[in-house]
Coordinates of C-alpha atoms and ligand atoms in Angstrom, one line a residue:
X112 CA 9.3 -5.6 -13.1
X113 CA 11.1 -8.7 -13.8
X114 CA 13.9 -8.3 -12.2
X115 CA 11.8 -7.9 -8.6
X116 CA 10.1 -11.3 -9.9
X117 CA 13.3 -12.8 -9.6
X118 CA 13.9 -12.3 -5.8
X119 CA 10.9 -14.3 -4.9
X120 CA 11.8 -17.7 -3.8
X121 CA 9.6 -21.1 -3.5
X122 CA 7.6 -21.3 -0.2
X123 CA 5.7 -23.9 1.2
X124 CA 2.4 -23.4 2.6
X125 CA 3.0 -22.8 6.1
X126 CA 5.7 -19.7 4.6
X127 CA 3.0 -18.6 3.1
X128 CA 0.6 -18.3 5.9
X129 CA 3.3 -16.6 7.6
X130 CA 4.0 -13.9 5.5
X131 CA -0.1 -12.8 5.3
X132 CA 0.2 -12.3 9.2
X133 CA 3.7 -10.5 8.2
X134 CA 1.5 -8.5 6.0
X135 CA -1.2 -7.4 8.3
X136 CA 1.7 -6.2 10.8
X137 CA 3.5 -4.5 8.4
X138 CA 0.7 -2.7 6.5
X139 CA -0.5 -1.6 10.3
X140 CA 2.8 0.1 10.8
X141 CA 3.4 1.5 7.6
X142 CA -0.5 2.9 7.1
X143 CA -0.4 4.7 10.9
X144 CA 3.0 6.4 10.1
X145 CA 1.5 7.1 6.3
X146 CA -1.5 8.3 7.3
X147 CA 0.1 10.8 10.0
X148 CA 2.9 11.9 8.0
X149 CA 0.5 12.6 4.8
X150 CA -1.9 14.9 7.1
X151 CA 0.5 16.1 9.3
X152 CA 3.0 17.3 6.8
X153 CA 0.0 18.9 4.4
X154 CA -2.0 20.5 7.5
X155 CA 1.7 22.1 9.1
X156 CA 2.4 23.7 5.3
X157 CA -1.0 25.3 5.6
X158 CA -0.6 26.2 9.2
X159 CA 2.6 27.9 8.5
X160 CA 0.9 29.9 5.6
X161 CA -2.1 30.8 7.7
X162 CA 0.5 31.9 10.2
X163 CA 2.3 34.0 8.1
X164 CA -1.0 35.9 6.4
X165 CA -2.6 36.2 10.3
X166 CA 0.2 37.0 11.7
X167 CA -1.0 34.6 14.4
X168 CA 1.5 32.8 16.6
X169 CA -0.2 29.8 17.5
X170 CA -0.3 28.9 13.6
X171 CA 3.0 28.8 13.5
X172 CA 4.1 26.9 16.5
X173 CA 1.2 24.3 15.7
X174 CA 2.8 24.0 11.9
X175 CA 6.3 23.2 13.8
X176 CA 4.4 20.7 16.4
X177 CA 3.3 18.8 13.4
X178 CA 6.2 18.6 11.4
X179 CA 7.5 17.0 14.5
X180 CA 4.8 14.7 14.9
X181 CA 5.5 13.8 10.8
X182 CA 9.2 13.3 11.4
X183 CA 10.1 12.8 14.4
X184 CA 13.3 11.6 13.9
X185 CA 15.6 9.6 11.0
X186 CA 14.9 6.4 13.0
X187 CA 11.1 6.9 13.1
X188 CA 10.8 7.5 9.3
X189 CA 13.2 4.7 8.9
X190 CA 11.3 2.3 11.5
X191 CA 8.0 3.2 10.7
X192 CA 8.2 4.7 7.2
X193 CA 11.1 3.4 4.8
X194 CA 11.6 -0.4 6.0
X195 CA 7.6 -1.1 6.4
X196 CA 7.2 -0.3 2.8
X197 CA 9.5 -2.1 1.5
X198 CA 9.3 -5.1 2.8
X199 CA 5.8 -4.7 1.5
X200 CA 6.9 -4.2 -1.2
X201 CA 9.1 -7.9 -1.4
X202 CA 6.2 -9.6 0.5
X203 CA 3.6 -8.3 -2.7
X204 CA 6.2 -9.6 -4.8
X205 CA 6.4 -13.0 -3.0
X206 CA 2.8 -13.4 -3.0
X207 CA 1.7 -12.4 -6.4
X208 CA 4.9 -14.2 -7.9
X209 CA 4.0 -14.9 -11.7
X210 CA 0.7 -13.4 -11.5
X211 CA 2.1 -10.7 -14.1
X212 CA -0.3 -7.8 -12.7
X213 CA 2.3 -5.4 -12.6
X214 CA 1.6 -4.8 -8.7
X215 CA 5.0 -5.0 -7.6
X216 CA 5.9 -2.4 -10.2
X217 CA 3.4 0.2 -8.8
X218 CA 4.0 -0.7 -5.7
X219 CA 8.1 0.2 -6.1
X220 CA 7.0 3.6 -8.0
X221 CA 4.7 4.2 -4.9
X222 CA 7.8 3.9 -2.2
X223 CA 9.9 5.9 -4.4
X224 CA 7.6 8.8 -4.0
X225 CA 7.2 8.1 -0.4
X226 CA 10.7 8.1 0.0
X227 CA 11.6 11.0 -1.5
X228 CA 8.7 12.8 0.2
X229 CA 10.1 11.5 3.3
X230 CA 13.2 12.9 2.8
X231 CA 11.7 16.8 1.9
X232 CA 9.7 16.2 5.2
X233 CA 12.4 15.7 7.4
X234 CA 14.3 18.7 5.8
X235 CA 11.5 20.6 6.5
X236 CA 11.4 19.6 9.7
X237 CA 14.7 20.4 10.1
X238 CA 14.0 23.7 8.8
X239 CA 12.0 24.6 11.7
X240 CA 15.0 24.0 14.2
X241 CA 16.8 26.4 12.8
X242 CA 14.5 29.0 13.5
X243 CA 14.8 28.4 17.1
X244 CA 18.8 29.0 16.1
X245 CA 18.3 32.3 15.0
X246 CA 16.0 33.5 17.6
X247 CA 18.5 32.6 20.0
X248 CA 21.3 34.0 17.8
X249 CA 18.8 37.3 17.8
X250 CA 18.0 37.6 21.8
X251 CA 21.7 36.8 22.9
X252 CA 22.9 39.4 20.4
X253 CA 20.4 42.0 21.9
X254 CA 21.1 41.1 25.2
X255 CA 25.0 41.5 24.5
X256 CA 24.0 45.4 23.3
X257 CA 24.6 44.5 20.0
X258 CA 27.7 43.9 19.8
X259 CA 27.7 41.5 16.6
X260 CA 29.8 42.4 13.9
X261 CA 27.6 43.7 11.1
X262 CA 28.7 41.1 8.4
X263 CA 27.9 38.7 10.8
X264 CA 24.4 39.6 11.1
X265 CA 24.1 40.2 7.4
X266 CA 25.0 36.7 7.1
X267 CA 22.7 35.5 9.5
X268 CA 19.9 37.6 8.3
X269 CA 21.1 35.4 4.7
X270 CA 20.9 32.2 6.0
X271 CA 17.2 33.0 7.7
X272 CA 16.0 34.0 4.1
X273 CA 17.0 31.1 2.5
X274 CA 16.0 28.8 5.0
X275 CA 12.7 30.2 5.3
X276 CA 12.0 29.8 1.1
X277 CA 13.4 26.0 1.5
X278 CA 11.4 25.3 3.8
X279 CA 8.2 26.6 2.1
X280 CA 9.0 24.6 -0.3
X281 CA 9.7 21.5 1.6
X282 CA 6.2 21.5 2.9
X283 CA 4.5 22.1 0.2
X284 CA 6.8 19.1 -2.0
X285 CA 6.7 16.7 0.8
X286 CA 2.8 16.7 0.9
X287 CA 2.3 16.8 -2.9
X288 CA 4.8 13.9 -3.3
X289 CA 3.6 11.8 -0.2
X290 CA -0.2 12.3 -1.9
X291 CA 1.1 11.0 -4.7
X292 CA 3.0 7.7 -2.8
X293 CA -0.9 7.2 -1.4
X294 CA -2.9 7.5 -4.6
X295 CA -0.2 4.7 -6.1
X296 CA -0.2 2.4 -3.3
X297 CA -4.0 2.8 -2.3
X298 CA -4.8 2.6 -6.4
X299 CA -2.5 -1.2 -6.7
X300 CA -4.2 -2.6 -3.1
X301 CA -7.1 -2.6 -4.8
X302 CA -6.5 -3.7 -8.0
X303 CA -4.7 -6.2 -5.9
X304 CA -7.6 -7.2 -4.4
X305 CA -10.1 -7.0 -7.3
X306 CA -9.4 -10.1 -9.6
X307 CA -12.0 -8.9 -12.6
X308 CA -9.4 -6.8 -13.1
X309 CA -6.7 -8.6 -13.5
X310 CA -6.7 -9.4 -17.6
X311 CA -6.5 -5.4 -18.0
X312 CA -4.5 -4.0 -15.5
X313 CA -3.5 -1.0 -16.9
X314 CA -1.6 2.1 -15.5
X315 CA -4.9 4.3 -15.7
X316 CA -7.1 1.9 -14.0
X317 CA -4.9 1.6 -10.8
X318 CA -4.8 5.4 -10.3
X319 CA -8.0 6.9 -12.3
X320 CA -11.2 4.0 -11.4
X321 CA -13.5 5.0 -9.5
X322 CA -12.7 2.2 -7.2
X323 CA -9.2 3.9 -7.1
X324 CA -10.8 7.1 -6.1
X325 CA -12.9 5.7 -4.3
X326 CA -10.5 4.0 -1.8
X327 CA -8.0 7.2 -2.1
X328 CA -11.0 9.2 -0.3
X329 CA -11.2 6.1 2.2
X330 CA -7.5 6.5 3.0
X331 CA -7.9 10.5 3.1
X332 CA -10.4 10.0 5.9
X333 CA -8.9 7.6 7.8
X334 CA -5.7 9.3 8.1
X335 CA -7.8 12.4 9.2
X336 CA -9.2 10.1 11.9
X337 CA -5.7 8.8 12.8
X338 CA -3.6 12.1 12.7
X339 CA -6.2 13.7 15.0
X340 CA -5.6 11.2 17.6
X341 CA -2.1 11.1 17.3
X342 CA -2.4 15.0 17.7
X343 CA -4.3 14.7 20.9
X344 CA -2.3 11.8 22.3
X345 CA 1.7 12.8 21.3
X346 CA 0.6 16.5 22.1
X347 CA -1.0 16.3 25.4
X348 CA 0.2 12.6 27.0
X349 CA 3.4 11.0 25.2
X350 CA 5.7 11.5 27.5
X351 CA 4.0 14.5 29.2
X352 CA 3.3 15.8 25.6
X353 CA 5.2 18.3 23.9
X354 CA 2.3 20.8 24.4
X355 CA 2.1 20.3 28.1
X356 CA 4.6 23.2 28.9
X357 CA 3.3 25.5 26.2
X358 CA 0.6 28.5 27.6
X359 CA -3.1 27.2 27.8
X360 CA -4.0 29.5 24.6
X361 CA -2.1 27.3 22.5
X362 CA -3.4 24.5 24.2
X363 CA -6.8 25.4 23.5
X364 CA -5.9 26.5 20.0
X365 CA -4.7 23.2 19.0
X366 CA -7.7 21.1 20.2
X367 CA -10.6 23.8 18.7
X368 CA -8.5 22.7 15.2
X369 CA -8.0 19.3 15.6
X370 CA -11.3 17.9 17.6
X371 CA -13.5 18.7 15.1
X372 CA -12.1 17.6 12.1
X373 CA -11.2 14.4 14.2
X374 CA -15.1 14.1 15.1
X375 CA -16.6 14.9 11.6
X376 CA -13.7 12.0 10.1
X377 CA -14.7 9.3 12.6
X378 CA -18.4 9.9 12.2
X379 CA -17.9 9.4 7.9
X380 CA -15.5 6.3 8.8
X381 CA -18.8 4.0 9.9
X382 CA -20.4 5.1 6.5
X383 CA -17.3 4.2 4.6
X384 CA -17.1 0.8 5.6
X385 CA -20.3 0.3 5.0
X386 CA -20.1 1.3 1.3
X387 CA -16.7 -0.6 1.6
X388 CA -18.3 -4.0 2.2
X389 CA -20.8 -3.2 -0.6
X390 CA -18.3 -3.2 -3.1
X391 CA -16.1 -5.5 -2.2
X392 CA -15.4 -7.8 -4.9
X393 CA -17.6 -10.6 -5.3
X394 CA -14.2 -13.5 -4.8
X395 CA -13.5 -11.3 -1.3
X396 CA -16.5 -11.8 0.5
X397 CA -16.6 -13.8 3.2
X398 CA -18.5 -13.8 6.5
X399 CA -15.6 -13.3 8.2
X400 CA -14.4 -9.8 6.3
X401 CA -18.4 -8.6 7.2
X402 CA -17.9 -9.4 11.0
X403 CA -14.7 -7.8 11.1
X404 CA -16.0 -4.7 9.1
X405 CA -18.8 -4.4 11.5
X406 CA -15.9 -4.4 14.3
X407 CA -14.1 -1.7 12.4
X408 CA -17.6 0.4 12.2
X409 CA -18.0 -0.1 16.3
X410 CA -14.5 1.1 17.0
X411 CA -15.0 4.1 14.7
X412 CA -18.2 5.1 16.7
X413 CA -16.6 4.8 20.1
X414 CA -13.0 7.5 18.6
X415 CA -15.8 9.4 17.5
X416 CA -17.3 9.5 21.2
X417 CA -14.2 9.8 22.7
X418 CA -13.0 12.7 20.5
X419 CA -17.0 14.3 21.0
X420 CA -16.3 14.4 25.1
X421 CA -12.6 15.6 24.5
X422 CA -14.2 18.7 22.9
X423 CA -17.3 19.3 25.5
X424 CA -14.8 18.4 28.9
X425 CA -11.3 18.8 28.8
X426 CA -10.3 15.7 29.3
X427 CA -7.5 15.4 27.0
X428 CA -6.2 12.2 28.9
X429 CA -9.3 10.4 26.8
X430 CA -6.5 11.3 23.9
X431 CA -4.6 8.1 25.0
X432 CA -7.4 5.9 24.3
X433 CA -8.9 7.2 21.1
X434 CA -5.4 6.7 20.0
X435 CA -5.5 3.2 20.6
X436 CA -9.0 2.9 19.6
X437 CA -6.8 4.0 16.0
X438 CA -4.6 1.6 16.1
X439 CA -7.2 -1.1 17.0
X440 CA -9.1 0.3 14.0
X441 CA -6.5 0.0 11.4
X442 CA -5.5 -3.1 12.5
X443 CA -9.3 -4.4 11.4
X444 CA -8.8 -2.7 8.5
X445 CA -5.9 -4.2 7.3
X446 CA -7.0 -7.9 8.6
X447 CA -10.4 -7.2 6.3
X448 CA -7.9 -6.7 3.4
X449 CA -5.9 -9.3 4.0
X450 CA -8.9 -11.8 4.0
X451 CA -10.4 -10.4 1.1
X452 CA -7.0 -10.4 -0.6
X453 CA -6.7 -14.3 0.5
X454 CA -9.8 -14.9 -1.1
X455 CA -8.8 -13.5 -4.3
X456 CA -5.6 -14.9 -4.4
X457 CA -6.8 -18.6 -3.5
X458 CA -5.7 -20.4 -6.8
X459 CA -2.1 -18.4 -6.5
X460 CA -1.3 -19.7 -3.1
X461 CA -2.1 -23.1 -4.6
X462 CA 0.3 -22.7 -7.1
X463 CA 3.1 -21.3 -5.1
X464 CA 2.9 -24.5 -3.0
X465 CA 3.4 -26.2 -5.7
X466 CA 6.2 -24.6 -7.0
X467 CA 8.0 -25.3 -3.8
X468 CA 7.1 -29.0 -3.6
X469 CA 8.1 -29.4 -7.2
X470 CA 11.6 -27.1 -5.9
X471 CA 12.3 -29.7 -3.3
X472 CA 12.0 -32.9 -5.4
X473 CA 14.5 -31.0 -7.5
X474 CA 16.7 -30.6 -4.5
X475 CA 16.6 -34.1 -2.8
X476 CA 19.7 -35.6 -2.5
X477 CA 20.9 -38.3 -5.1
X478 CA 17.6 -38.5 -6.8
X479 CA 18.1 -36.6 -10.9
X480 CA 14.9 -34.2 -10.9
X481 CA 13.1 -36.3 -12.9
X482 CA 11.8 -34.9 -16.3
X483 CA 8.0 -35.4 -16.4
X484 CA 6.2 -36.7 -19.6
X485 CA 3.4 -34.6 -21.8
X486 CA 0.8 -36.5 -20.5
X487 CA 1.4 -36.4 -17.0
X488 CA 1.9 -32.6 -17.2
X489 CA -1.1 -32.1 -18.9
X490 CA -3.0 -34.1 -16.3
X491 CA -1.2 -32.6 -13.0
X492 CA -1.0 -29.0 -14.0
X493 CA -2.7 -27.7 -16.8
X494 CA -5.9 -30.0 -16.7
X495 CA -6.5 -28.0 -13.6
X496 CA -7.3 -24.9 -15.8
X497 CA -7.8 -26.0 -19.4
X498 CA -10.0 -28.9 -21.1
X499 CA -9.9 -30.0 -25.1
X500 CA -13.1 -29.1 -25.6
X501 CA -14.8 -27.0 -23.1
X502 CA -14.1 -23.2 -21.5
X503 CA -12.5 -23.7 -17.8
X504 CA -10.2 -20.9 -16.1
X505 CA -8.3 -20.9 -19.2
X506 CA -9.9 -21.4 -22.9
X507 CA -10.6 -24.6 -24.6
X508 CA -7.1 -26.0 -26.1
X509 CA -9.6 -26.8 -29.3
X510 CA -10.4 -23.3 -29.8
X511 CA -6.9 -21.9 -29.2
X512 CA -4.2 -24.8 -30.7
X513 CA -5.4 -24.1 -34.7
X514 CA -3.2 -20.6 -34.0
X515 CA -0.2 -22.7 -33.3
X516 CA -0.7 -25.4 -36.0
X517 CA 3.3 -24.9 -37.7
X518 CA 4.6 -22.9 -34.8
X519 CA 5.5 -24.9 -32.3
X520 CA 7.9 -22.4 -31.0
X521 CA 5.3 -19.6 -30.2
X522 CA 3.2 -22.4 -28.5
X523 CA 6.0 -23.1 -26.0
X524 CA 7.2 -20.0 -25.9
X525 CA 3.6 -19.1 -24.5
X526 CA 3.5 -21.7 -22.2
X527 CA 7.5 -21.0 -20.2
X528 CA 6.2 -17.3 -20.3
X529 CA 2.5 -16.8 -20.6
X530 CA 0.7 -13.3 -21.8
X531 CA -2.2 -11.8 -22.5
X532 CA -3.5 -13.7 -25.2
X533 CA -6.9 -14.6 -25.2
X534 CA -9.5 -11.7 -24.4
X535 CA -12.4 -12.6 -21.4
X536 CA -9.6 -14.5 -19.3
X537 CA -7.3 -13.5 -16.8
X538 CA -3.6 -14.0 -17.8
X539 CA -2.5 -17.6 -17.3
X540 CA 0.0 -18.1 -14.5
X541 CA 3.6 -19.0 -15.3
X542 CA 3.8 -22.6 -14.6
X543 CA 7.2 -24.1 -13.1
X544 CA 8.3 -26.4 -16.1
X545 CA 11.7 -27.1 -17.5
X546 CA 12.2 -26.3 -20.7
X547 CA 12.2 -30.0 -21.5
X548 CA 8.8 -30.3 -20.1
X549 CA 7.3 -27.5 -21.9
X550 CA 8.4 -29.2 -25.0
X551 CA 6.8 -32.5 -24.1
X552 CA 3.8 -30.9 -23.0
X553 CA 3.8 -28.8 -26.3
X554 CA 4.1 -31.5 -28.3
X555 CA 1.2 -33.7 -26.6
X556 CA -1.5 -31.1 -26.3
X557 CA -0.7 -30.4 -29.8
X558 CA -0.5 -33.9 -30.8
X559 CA -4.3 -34.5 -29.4
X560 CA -5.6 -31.6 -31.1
X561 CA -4.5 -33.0 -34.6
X562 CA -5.8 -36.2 -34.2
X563 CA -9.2 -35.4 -33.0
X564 CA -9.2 -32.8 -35.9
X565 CA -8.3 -35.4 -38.4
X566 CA -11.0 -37.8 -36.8
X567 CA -13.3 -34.5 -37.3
X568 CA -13.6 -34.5 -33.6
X569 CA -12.2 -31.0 -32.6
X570 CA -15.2 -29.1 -31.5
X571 CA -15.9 -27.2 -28.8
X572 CA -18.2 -25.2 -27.0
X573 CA -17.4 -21.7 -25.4
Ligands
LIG114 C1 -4.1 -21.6 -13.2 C2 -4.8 -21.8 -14.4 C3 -4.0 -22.3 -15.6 C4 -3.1 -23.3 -15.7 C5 -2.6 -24.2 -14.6 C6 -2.6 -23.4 -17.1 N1 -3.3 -22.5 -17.8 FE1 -3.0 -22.2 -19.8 N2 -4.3 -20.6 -19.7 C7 -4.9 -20.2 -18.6 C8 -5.7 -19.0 -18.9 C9 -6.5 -18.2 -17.9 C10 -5.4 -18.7 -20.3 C11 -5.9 -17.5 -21.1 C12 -4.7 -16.6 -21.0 C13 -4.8 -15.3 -21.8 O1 -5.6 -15.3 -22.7 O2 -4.0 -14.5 -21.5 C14 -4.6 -19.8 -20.7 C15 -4.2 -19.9 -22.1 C16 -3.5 -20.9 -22.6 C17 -3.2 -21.1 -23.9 C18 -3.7 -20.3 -25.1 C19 -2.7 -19.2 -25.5 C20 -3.1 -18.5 -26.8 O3 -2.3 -17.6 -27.2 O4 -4.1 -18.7 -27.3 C21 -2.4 -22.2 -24.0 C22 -1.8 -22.9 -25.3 C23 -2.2 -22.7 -22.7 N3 -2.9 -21.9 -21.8 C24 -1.5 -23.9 -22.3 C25 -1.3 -24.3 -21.0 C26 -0.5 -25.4 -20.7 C27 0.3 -26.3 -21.6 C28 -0.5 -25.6 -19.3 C29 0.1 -26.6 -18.4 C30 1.6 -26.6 -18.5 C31 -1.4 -24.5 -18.8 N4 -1.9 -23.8 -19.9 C32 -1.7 -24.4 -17.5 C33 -4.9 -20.7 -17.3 C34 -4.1 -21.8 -17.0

């Protein structure tokens, strides 16, 4: 995705720092509305079919509670949904600048299905409402002793039809697609996150590893743990709830399906994020992901307790707190990611800073950018990655420069846009030269190469 490579602009250090808080805000909002919209919308399609087969009221209005919980409105799926992903989508972009992972291309595949599964939601949504249309259209004709015109109802009884099939549809496509959106987005944070695999990061990896999988299931979970609360809190207390007025049988319906689903997700969370912190990869560790982790496991416990007493007294205002008990949770979660994501990403933020301190000597007034020699580039930049004779991050220049011997044009061409080249090391960072420098540079690793082969001096060691 070069073309999203190209809106990221230099940052200092301190930009940077602010844009990993940015990111732990962001990915808060955007996994709550996710995660509810991704449950919601797939538990309402199968309410609405277990409504239909049973016959059973109660199915039905719970399937149209919770495609109003999904999409509440354009400005919720817009506030909540559409905006939070894509400015994670620039800040991924910002942060991984050069890196060439192809993140920010997954990421930008994983929003498109979001969106459009956002959209079929809201029509189905939608879909419900006019239901409530027709009903009314039904009861006032019947009061009116049927005095419709019969076209009219024909047309009426059209409309319902087609309605209805759309909006099976719409459920079923909204949930399929938003999956999708998930498996993408959960599939790239890790890969993200997981620097061993950075030298292959191939399509099949993000969405078929078992660490893919692995964290899909994760996110699965969690949103079960999320949507239940948001069930028991925008049902029963938001604003009085938009159960409050319906007949205690409903009520009671909707917390014998959601309580224990909530109960059995929150009491698998714990165990999660234990296996979580087990794998987590080896450059992500740090105390400080463990203690919030063990946070994140605490919190987990006390939903699950709040959710347990829900179900044995009916104390639904409890709702209000395992709701933000939620919150609180996927707030550690995302802060554990964002650490363990800082910790694989040291060496890049490094860079970046770099890039912006080199941007601004470029920019100061009166001064010509100054061009800097081979030497000097060797020792500020590359040096810090590569060694004549030995294996640092990047191979020996001994071992690799014979290739190049005669095509001085491949070797700069490598170095103003690095690849995959060399197999057992991550791909090299591009480095902010100007094409004048990557010649001089060219020219003097090259130039040290030859004359320690012709002095029989090129050896190295692996
Ligand atoms: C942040 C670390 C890093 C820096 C800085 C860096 N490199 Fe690299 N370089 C690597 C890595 C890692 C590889 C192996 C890349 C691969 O195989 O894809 C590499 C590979 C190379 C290769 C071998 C390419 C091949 O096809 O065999 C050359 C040449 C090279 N770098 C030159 C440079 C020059 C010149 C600079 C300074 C302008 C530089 N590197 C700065 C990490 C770095």
């Amino acid at each position: 995705m070069n073309f999203l490579d190209r809106l990221a602009i230099p940052e200092s250090a301190e930009h940077i720092e602010l844009l990993r808080v940015l990111l732990v805000i962001v990915t808060l909002l955007f996994v709550i509305y996710a995660s509810i919209a991704l449950v919601a919308s797939t538990s309402a399609a199968v309410a609405e079919w277990l409504g239909r087969k049973r016959g059973d009221k109660n199915f039905s209005k719970f399937a149209k509670d919770l495609a109003d919980l999904a999409a509440p409105g354009k400005g919720v799926i817009l506030a909540l949904g559409v905006l939070p992903l894509i400015a994670l989508v620039l800040i991924y972009v910002q942060l991984l600048y050069g890196m060439r992972i192809g993140a920010a291309g997954y990421l930008t595949a994983s929003a498109i299905f979001y969106f459009v599964g956002f959209y079929f939601l809201y029509s189905y949504k939608k879909s419900f409402h006019f239901d409530s249309i027709y009903s009314t259209f039904r009861s006032l004709a019947s009061a009116t002793g049927a005095s419709v015109m019969p076209e009219i109802a024909e047309e009426v009884d059209k409309f319902e039809r087609s309605a209805v099939a759309v909006r099976r549809r719409g459920g079923r496509r909204s949930a399929i697609l938003l999956l999708i959106g998930t498996w993408l987005f959960v599939g790239t944070t890790r890969l993200v996150l997981t620097p061993a695999r950075w030298s292959h990061p191939v399509f099949a990896s993000v969405v078929f590893s078992g660490d893919a999988i692995w964290s899909l299931i994760d996110f699965i979970i969690a949103a079960l743990v999320i949507t239940s609360a948001s069930v028991l809190f925008f049902f029963f207390r938001w604003e009085k709830g938009i159960a409050l007025t319906a007949d205690t049988s409903y009520r009671a319906f909707v917390k014998r399906y959601t309580l224990p689903v909530g109960i059995t997700a929150a009491a698998l969370e714990p165990i999660l994020i234990f296996f979580q912190i087990q794998n987590l990869p080896q450059s992500g560790v740090s105390n400080m992901t463990f203690v919030i982790a063990c946070i994140a496991m605490f919190i987990a416990l006390l939903v699950m307790l709040l959710f347990y007493s829900m179900l044995k007294e009916a104390n639904v205002y409890l709702g209000s707190y395992a709701f933000i008990g939620v919150v609180l949770l996927v707030l550690a979660w995302a802060a554990k990611d964002e650490i363990a994501f800082h910790y694989a990403t040291q060496g890049q933020d490094q860079r970046l800073a770099t890039r912006y301190q080199t941007m601004l000597a470029s920019l100061s007034p009166g001064t010509v950018a100054p061009v800097m020699s081979g030497v000097e580039i060797y020792n500020n930049i590359c040096s810090a990655c590569h060694m004549f004779n030995t294996k640092k991050v990047g191979p020996p220049y001994f071992m690799t420069l014979p290739h190049f011997v005669g095509k001085m044009d491949s070797l700069e061409d490598f170095i103003s846009n690095p690849y995959q080249a060399v197999p057992g090391y991550p791909p090299m960072p591009k480095q902010p030269l100007k094409p004048q420098e990557v010649n001089n540079v060219a020219q003097y690793i090259m130039g040290v190469y030859l004359a320690a082969k012709k002095a029989g001096k090129a050896q190295y060691t692996q």
